[in-house]
Structure formats: structure tokens, C-alpha cells
Amino acid sequence: MSVSMPELIVTKTAESRLSEVDPANIQFGKIYSDHMLIAYYENGAWKQPEIMPYANLSLSPATTFMHYGQAIFEGIKAYKDADGNPLVFRPYDNWKRMNRSAERMAMPAVTEEVFIDGLRKLVSLDRDWIPGAPETSLYIRPFMFAIDEFIGVRPAEKFMFIIITSPAGPYYNKPVSIYVQDEYVRAFPGGIGFTKAAGNYGMSMYPTMKIKEMGYDQILWTDGFEHKYVQEIGTMNVFFVVGDKVLTPDITQDTILAGVTRDSVITLLREKGITVEERPITIDELQQAHHAGELKEAFGTGTAASIAPIYALTYRDDKMELPPMETWEHANWLKKELADIRYGRKEDTHNWVVRL
Ligand code: COI
């Protein structure tokens, strides 16, 4: 059945696949909801988006993003409140960040109508896919890629923007062990470290595979010149509690993703009167703090990961184990505080939550 709407066309699936979801066992990123949104950009403008049943795409093998990586994405989550109403967390911030990525990657900005209105309609349509169990949500993945059919290297003129959604459990099921990377490099000033470009993740696969073979879960990247300053974990931003202060790398050098969860955490901590320092942080400083008994907590933040506690940080042959998590003051509080806002259990004083 095709229904024409003022801004977009909606074609509903003939048969929902929702019964395939086991609500007691929802993993991250494995099942996709019934519908997706697709919008095309050509001749300098976005065309009317369409919502249609989730399906495979058909693309020419000469499609440029497959060769030259003009591809970017975002991650957003929708939650259900106690009455079953969908709540989307800070989608405007992701929309703005996607457009910062787009500019750096010579891609067109996505309009509010396409990104925000499209997302609202898509999530409204698939609202039954938002799971209800604690720590679950509907992960929303907007992404854009170049679709010119051309083998020469030049910025494309045609693009596809898609939103898919996926019922999700926690990205990390347990605290993580982090390896401080001082050989491979993720980002350097003037590069694309601040973007959610697909290539930032593609380049991390080999070094991550190597450290996984050594028994670690994730990499903490360091700067490309001296391997001295910590940057981000690649799937998350990073925070350290040292003494009575919370430290996180500053994002002024364009090497680190401006995480939406990162920003939420900084805001909540500062409102609580906690000192948060956004500044360059050296691995030496963290080692010294650990050996003085002052490194009290370390955690990653991200849309997929939410607040992910780090139980050990290894730099060369120094394995720094963090104190038992029951003693942690900030990460545990932040996890609950953020969840209370996201699931609508607490007043949203920042206007972070968008109700559909
Ligand atoms: C997110 O947190 O939404 C991300 O995009 C990270 C990704 C590695 C799952």
C-alpha cells in the first residue's frame, strides 16, 4: 500500500518481522526494523525522501563510495517511557554533527526535513520495535554515501542518505580492558578524526584485531606525533577521574569526535558541581595518577556504549587496574542519571529528549 504524505512517500511492509525479535535477548546491531528511509541528492538538491520496507540495495560496482570512501554516518537512540511513548535522545545534535562530517568530506548538508522529519516519521512508524527491557533501546543509524558511477577521483555529485533502525541491547556487556596504542595512529590535526567518516572505523580494524588477539577489548588512541596525548577509544570518548576532578581530552584539534554523550556527561557533572577539565591529557600523567592511587575511575561514553566502565588500562608493560567499580562515584551516577532522562523518568531540563 502506498500512501502519499506531504513531505515523503511511505510504503508499508506487507508483513512485520517484529515477531523475530526475542525481547529477552536483544543484542546490538543484529536485527533491523521493518522500514528504512531513503533520500537521493542530485542536481544540487535533496529529493523527496521515501520510507519503504527494509531491503537490500542494488548499486553499480562503479559506485564511488565503494572505491574512495566518501561515506559518513551517525548513531542515535530512541527509548520508551513508562507509558510506551518513544523518546529520541538529542537527534538535533547528531544532525548538526553529520553536517560537519559532510562538509569535511565534500558531501552535501542534509536538510532538517530529510534528517529530522524523516527520522521522526520512520521511528513513529516502527515505534513497536523500541524494546522495553532495561538498558535496551532502538538504535538509529543515519548514513550517507556517494553514488556517482565513476572511477575517477573527484567529489561526487550524487548521494544517498539512508536511515535504518535496530533494536539494541548494551554495546558492551561488561567492563572493558583498554590498550593504549603507541604504534598505529587514528587521527592527526587537519585530518578527519572529528568526523564520523566510515574510513575512521575502517582504518581501526587491523590495530583493533591485533590488540584483541592480545586479550584487550579496545584501543585508546594517542596523538600521531609523539604518542603522548590520549585521544579517544574509537567506539567512544574517554573520561578519567583523577582525585576529585574529571578529565577528558579536549576536542579543539579536530582529532576527536565531539560525542553527544560526551557533551551530556560534561554538562551533568558540571551541574552537580564537579570540576571537569577538557584539556590535553598525557599517558604519563595517567600513569603517575594511577601509581599515586589517584586514578579512581575510567570510562568510555558513546551513543552505542552509553557509559562503559574500564577495568584496566595497559600502556606498554604497565597494566593499570582500576579500583573496584562499587567504589566509583561518577560513572555509576552518570549511568543512572542519563538513563533516567533518556527513559523519561526524570525531568528533561536540557530539552535533550524529542517526543514523537
Ligand atoms: C555510536 O556510538 O553510535 C557509534 O556510532 C559507535 C559505533 C562504533 C557503534
Coordinates of N, CA and C and ligand atoms in Angstrom, one line a residue, residues 28 73-77 94 97 139-141 171-172 196 201 234-236 257 261 301-306, ligand 1:
F28 N 23.3 -6.1 20.2 CA 23.5 -4.9 19.5 C 23.7 -5.1 18.0
F73 N 28.4 8.5 8.8 CA 27.2 8.0 9.5 C 27.0 8.7 10.8
E74 N 25.9 8.3 11.5 CA 25.6 8.8 12.8 C 25.0 7.7 13.7
G75 N 24.9 7.9 14.9 CA 24.2 6.9 15.8 C 23.4 7.7 16.8
I76 N 22.1 7.3 16.9 CA 21.2 8.0 17.8 C 20.4 6.8 18.5
K77 N 19.8 7.1 19.6 CA 18.9 6.1 20.2 C 17.5 6.6 20.6
N94 N 23.0 15.2 16.6 CA 23.6 14.3 15.6 C 23.4 14.8 14.2
R97 N 26.1 17.4 13.7 CA 27.4 16.7 13.6 C 27.5 16.1 12.2
Y139 N 18.3 1.5 18.2 CA 19.5 2.3 17.7 C 19.1 2.8 16.3
I140 N 19.4 4.0 16.1 CA 19.0 4.7 14.8 C 20.3 5.0 14.1
R141 N 20.4 4.5 12.9 CA 21.7 4.7 12.1 C 21.4 5.5 10.8
Y171 N 26.1 -2.2 24.1 CA 27.2 -2.5 23.1 C 28.2 -3.3 23.8
Y172 N 28.6 -2.9 25.1 CA 29.5 -3.7 25.9 C 28.7 -4.3 27.0
K196 N 32.5 11.5 11.6 CA 32.1 10.1 11.7 C 32.2 9.6 10.2
Y201 N 36.7 4.3 10.9 CA 36.4 3.0 11.5 C 37.1 1.9 10.8
G234 N 37.7 5.3 20.0 CA 37.4 4.9 18.6 C 35.9 4.5 18.6
T235 N 35.4 3.7 19.5 CA 34.0 3.5 19.6 C 33.4 4.4 20.7
M236 N 34.2 5.2 21.4 CA 33.7 6.0 22.5 C 34.7 7.1 22.8
L257 N 36.2 12.9 18.1 CA 34.8 13.1 17.8 C 34.1 13.9 18.9
T261 N 27.1 12.0 23.8 CA 27.1 11.5 25.2 C 28.2 12.2 26.0
T301 N 32.4 6.9 26.8 CA 31.0 7.4 26.6 C 30.7 7.4 25.1
G302 N 29.5 7.0 24.8 CA 29.1 7.0 23.4 C 27.6 6.6 23.3
T303 N 27.0 6.9 22.1 CA 25.6 6.5 21.9 C 25.4 5.0 22.1
A304 N 26.2 4.2 21.3 CA 26.1 2.8 21.4 C 26.5 2.3 22.8
A305 N 27.6 2.8 23.3 CA 28.1 2.2 24.5 C 27.5 2.8 25.8
S306 N 26.9 4.0 25.7 CA 26.4 4.7 26.8 C 27.6 5.1 27.7
Ligands
COI1 C1 27.8 5.1 18.3 O1 28.1 5.1 19.4 O2 26.6 5.4 17.9 C2 28.7 4.7 17.2 O3 28.5 5.1 16.1 C3 29.9 3.9 17.6 C4 29.9 2.7 16.8 C5 31.2 2.1 16.9 C6 28.9 1.7 17.1

